[in-house]
mmCIF file of C-alpha atoms in Angstrom:
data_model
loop_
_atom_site.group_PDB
_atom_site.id
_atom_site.type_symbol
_atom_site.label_atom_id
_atom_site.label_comp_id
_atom_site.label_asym_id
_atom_site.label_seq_id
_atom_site.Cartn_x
_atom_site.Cartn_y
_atom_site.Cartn_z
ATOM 1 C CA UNK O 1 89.624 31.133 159.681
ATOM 2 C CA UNK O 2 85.802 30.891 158.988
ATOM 3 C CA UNK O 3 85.278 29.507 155.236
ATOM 4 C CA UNK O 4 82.834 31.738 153.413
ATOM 5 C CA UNK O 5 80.590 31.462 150.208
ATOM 6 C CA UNK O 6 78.654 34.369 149.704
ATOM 7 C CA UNK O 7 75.872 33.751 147.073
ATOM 8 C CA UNK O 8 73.568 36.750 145.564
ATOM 9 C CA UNK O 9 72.332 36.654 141.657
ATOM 10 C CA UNK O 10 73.192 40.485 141.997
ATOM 11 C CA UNK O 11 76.595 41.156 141.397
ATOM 12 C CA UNK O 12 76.908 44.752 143.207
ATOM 13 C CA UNK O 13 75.339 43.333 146.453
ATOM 14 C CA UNK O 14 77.970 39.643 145.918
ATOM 15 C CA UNK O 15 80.963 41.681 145.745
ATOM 16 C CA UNK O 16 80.124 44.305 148.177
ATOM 17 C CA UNK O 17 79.433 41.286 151.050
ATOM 18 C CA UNK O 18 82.834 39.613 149.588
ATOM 19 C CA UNK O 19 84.879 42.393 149.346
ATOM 20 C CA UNK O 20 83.635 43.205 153.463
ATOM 21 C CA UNK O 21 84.280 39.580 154.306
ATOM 22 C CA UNK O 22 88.169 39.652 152.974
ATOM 23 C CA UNK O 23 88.536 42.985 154.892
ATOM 24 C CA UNK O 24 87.587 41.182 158.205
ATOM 25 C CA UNK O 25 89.988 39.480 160.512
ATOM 26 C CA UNK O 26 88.833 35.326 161.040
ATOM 27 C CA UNK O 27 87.018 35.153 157.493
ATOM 28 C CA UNK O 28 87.982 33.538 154.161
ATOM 29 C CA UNK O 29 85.968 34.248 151.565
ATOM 30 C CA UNK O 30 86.284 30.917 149.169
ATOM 31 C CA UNK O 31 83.789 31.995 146.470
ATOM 32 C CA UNK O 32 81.322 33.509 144.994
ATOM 33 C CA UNK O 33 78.263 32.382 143.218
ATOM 34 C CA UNK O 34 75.473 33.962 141.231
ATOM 35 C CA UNK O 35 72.857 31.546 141.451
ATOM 36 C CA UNK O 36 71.454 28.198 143.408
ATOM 37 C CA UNK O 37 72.653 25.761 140.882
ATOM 38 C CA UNK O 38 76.190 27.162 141.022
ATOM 39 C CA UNK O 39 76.462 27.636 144.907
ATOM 40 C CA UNK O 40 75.442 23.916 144.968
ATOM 41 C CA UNK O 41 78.115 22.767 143.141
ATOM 42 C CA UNK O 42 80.790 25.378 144.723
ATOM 43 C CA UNK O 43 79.621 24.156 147.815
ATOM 44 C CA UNK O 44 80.847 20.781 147.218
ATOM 45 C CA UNK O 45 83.836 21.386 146.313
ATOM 46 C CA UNK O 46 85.084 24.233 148.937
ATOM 47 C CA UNK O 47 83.258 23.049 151.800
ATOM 48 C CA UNK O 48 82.605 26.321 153.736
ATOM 49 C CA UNK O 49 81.551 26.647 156.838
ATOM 50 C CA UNK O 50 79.334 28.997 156.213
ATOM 51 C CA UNK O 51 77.039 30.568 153.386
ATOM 52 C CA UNK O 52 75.385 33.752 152.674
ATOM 53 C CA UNK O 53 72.811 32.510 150.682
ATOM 54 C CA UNK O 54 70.219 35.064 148.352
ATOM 55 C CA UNK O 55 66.978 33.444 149.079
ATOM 56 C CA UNK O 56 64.987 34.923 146.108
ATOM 57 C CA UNK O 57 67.555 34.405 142.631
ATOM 58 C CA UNK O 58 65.953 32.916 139.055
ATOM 59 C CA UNK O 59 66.555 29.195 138.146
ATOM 60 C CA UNK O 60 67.411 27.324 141.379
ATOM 61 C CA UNK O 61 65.892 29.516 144.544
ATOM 62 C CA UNK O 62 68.201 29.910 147.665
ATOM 63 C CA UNK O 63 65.597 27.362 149.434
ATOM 64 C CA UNK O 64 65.928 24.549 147.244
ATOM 65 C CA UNK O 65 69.650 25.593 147.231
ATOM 66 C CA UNK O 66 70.146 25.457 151.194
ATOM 67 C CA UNK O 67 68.316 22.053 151.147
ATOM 68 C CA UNK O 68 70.638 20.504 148.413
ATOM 69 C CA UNK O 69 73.632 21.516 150.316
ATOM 70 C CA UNK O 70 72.708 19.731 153.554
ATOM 71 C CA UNK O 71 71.345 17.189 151.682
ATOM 72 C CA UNK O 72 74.811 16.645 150.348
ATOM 73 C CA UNK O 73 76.549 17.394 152.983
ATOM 74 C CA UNK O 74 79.537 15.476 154.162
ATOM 75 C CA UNK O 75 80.442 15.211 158.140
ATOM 76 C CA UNK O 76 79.178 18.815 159.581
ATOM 77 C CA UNK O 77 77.108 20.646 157.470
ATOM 78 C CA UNK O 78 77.725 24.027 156.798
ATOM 79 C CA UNK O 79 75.960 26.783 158.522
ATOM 80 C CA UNK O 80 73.836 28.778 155.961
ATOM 81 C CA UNK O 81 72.201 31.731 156.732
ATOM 82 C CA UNK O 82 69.600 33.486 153.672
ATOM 83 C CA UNK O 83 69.539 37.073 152.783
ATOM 84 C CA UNK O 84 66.162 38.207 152.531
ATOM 85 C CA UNK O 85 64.793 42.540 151.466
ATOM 86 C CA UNK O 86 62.053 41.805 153.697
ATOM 87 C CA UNK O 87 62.215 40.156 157.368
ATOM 88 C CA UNK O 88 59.305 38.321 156.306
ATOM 89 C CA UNK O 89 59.820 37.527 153.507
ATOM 90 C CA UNK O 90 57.614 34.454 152.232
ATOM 91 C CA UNK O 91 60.837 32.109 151.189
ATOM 92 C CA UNK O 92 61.991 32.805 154.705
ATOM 93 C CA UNK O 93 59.927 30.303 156.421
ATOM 94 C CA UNK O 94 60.501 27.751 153.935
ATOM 95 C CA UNK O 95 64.386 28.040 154.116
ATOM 96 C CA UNK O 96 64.560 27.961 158.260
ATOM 97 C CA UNK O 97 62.063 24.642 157.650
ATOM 98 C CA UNK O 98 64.932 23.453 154.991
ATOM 99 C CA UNK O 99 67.603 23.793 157.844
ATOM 100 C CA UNK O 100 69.230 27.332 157.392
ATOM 101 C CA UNK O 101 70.286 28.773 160.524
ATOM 102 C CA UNK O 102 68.781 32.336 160.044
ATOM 103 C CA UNK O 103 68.273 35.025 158.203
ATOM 104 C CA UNK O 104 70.013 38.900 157.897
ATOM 105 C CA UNK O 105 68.171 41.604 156.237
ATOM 106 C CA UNK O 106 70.453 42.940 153.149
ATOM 107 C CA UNK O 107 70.579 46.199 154.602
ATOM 108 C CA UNK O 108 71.999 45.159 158.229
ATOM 109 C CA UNK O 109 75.219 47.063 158.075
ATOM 110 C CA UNK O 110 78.574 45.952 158.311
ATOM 111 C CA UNK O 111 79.810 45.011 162.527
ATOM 112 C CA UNK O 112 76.181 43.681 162.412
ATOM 113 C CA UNK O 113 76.605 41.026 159.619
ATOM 114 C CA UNK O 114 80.348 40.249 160.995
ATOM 115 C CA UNK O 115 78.943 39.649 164.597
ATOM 116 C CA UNK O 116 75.659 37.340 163.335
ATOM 117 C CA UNK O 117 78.666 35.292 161.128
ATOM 118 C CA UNK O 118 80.281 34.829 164.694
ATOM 119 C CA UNK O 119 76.653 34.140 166.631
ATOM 120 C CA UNK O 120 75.394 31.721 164.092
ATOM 121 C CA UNK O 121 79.305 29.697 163.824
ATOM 122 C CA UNK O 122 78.818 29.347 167.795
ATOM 123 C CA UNK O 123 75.100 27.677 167.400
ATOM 124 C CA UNK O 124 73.067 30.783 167.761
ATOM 125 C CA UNK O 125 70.205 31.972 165.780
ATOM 126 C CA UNK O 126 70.347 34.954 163.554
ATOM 127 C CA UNK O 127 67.101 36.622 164.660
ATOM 128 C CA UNK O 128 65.658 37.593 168.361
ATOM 129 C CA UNK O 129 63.254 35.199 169.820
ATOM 130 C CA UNK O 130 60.460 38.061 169.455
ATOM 131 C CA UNK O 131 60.964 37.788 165.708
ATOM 132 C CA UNK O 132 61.355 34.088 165.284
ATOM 133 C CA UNK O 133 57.760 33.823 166.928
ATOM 134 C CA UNK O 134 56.405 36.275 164.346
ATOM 135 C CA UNK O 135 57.504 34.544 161.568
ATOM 136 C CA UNK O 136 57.019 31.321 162.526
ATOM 137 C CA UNK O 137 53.189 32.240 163.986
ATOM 138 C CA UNK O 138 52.656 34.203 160.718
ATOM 139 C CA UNK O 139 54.032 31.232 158.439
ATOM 140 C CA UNK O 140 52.421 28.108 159.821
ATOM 141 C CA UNK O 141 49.085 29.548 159.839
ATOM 142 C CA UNK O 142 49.444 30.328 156.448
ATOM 143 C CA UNK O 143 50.739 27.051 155.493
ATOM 144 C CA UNK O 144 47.821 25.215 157.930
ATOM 145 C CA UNK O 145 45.488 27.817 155.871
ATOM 146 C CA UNK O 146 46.515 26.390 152.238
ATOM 147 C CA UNK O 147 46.491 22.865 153.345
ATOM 148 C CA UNK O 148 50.335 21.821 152.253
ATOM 149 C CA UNK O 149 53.068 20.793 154.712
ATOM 150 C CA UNK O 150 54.312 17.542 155.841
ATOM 151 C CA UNK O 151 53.511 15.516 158.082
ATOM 152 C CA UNK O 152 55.659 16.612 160.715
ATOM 153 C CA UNK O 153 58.059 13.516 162.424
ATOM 154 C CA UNK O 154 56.872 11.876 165.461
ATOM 155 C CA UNK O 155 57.966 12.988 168.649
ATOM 156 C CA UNK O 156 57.843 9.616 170.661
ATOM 157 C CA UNK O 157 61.176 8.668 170.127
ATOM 158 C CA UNK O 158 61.718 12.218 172.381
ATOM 159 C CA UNK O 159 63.098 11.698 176.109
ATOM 160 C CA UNK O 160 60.269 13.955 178.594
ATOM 161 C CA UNK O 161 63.447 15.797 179.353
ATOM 162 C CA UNK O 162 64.213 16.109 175.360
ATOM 163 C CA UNK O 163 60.779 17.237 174.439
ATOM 164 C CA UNK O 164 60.908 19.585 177.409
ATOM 165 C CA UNK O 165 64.145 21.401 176.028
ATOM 166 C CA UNK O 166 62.769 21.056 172.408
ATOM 167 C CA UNK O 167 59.408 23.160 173.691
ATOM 168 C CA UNK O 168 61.486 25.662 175.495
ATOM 169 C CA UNK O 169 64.017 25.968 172.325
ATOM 170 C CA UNK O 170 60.335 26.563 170.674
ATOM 171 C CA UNK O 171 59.351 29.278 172.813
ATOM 172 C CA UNK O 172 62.749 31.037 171.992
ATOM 173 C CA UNK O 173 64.308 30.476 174.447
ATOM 174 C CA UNK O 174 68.453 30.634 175.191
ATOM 175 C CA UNK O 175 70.123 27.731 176.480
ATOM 176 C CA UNK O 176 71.049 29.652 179.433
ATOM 177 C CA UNK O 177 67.348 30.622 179.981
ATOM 178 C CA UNK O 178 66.418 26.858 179.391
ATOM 179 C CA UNK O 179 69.096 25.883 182.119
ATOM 180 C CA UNK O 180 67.725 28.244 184.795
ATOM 181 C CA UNK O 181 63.545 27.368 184.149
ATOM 182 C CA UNK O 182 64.978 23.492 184.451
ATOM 183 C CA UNK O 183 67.535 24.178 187.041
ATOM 184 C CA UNK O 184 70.059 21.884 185.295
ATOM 185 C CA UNK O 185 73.486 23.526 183.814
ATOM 186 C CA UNK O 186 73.640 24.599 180.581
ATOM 187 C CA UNK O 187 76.190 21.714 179.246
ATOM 188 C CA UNK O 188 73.067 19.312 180.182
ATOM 189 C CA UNK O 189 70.466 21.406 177.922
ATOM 190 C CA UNK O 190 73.061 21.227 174.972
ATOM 191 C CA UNK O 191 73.120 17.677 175.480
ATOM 192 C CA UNK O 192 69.485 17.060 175.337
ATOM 193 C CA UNK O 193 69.181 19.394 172.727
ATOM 194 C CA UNK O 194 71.909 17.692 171.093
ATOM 195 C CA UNK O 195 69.785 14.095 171.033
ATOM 196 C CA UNK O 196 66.710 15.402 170.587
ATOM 197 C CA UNK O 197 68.278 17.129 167.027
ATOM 198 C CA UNK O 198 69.679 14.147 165.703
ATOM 199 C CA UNK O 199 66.410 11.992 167.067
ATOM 200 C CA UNK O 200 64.648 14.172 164.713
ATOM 201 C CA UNK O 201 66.717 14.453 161.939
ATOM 202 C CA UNK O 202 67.384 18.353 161.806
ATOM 203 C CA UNK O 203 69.985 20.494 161.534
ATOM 204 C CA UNK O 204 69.928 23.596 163.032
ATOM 205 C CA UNK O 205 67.995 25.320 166.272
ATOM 206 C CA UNK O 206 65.941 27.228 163.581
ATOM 207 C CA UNK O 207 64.156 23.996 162.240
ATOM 208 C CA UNK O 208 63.493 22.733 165.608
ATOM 209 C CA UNK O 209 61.794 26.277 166.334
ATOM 210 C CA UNK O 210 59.624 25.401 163.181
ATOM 211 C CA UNK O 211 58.835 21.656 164.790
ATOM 212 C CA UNK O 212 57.411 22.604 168.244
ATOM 213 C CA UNK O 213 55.197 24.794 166.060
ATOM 214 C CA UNK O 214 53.689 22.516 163.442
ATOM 215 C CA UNK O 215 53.505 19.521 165.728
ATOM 216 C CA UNK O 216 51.714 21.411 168.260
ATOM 217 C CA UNK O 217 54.470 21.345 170.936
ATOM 218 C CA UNK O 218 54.090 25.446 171.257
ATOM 219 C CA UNK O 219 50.902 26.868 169.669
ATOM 220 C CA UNK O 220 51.218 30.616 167.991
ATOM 221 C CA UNK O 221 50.133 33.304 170.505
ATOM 222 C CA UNK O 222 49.718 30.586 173.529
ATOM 223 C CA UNK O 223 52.158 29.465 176.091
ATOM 224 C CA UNK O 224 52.020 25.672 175.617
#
């Protein structure tokens, strides 16, 4: 059974997504919460594996939410993915960079949203590689534009066969796409992607998308 939080300062759309969740085979639903401040604290004590996560709620946002969570998070994190009206959505970019593993639209409809819970529990992203470059192109440049950011960690520490897999990952690619353009087997990407992760201090595939673009590794629109 997949542990679920669903969090949405809206109670129509909160119990709808619960009420699907406890329908579905696999899925416990072990709360609800109507804001940021109370999903951090539920989070603590349920320890789900994964949460839906409202991205735009009053008081405590679903960004600074997601990055108390994993902040606070004991052994594996859990896997949150933000609900957003718009796919991009301004918070969006700022929630991937905190270490959510995706986002879903709050219309997608209902075998959609139960088969990104099962992509994004097996690693996976919760957007297609065409969209991850568009928000990630659109995002940077706008943070580059206002001058804010930080400075992003250095990528020495990376392996050449790490930083290769890392500017792949960047480019959006699978790992089974990553395997065949290095002709290794897939097992050996994870590995590397694995070390080059935990080198880095991130969490999820999303934030390491967001890396190889602010650090340079793949430049928007280019092929690097």
């Amino acid at each position: 059974m997949t542990k679920v939080l669903v969090v949405d300062d809206q109670v129509l759309i909160r119990a709808g997504l619960a009420a699907l969740l406890r329908a579905a085979p696999g899925i416990e639903v072990v709360g609800e919460a109507s804001d940021g401040a109370e999903a951090v604290d539920m989070a603590a004590k349920l320890r789900p594996e994964l949460i839906l996560m409202d991205i735009r709620m009053p008081g405590v946002s679903g960004v600074v939410a997601t990055e108390r969570i994993l902040a606070a998070a004991e052994g594996t994190p859990p896997r949150i993915v933000v609900l957003t009206t718009f796919d991009l959505d301004e918070y969006v970019y700022a929630a991937l960079r905190a270490g959510a593993s995706g986002f879903l639209l709050k219309e997608i409809g209902p075998q959609r949203l139960l088969a990104a819970i099962d992509a994004v529990m097996a690693g996976d992203m919760l957007f297609a590689p065409s969209v991850t470059r568009r928000l990630i192109e659109t995002y940077v440049a706008f943070a580059d534009a206002a001058g804010g950011g930080d400075v992003p960690p250095d990528l020495e520490a990376l392996t050449g066969r790490e930083l290769e897999v890392l500017r792949l990952v960047g480019r959006g690619m699978a790992n089974n796409e990553i395997a065949g353009t290095l002709v290794v087997t897939e097992s050996t990407v994870k590995t590397h992607f694995n070390r080059a992760l935990a080198k880095l201090n991130l969490s999820s595939r999303a934030q390491a998308v967001v890396l190889a673009y602010e650090t340079g590794l793949v430049t928007p629109g280019g092929r690097r």
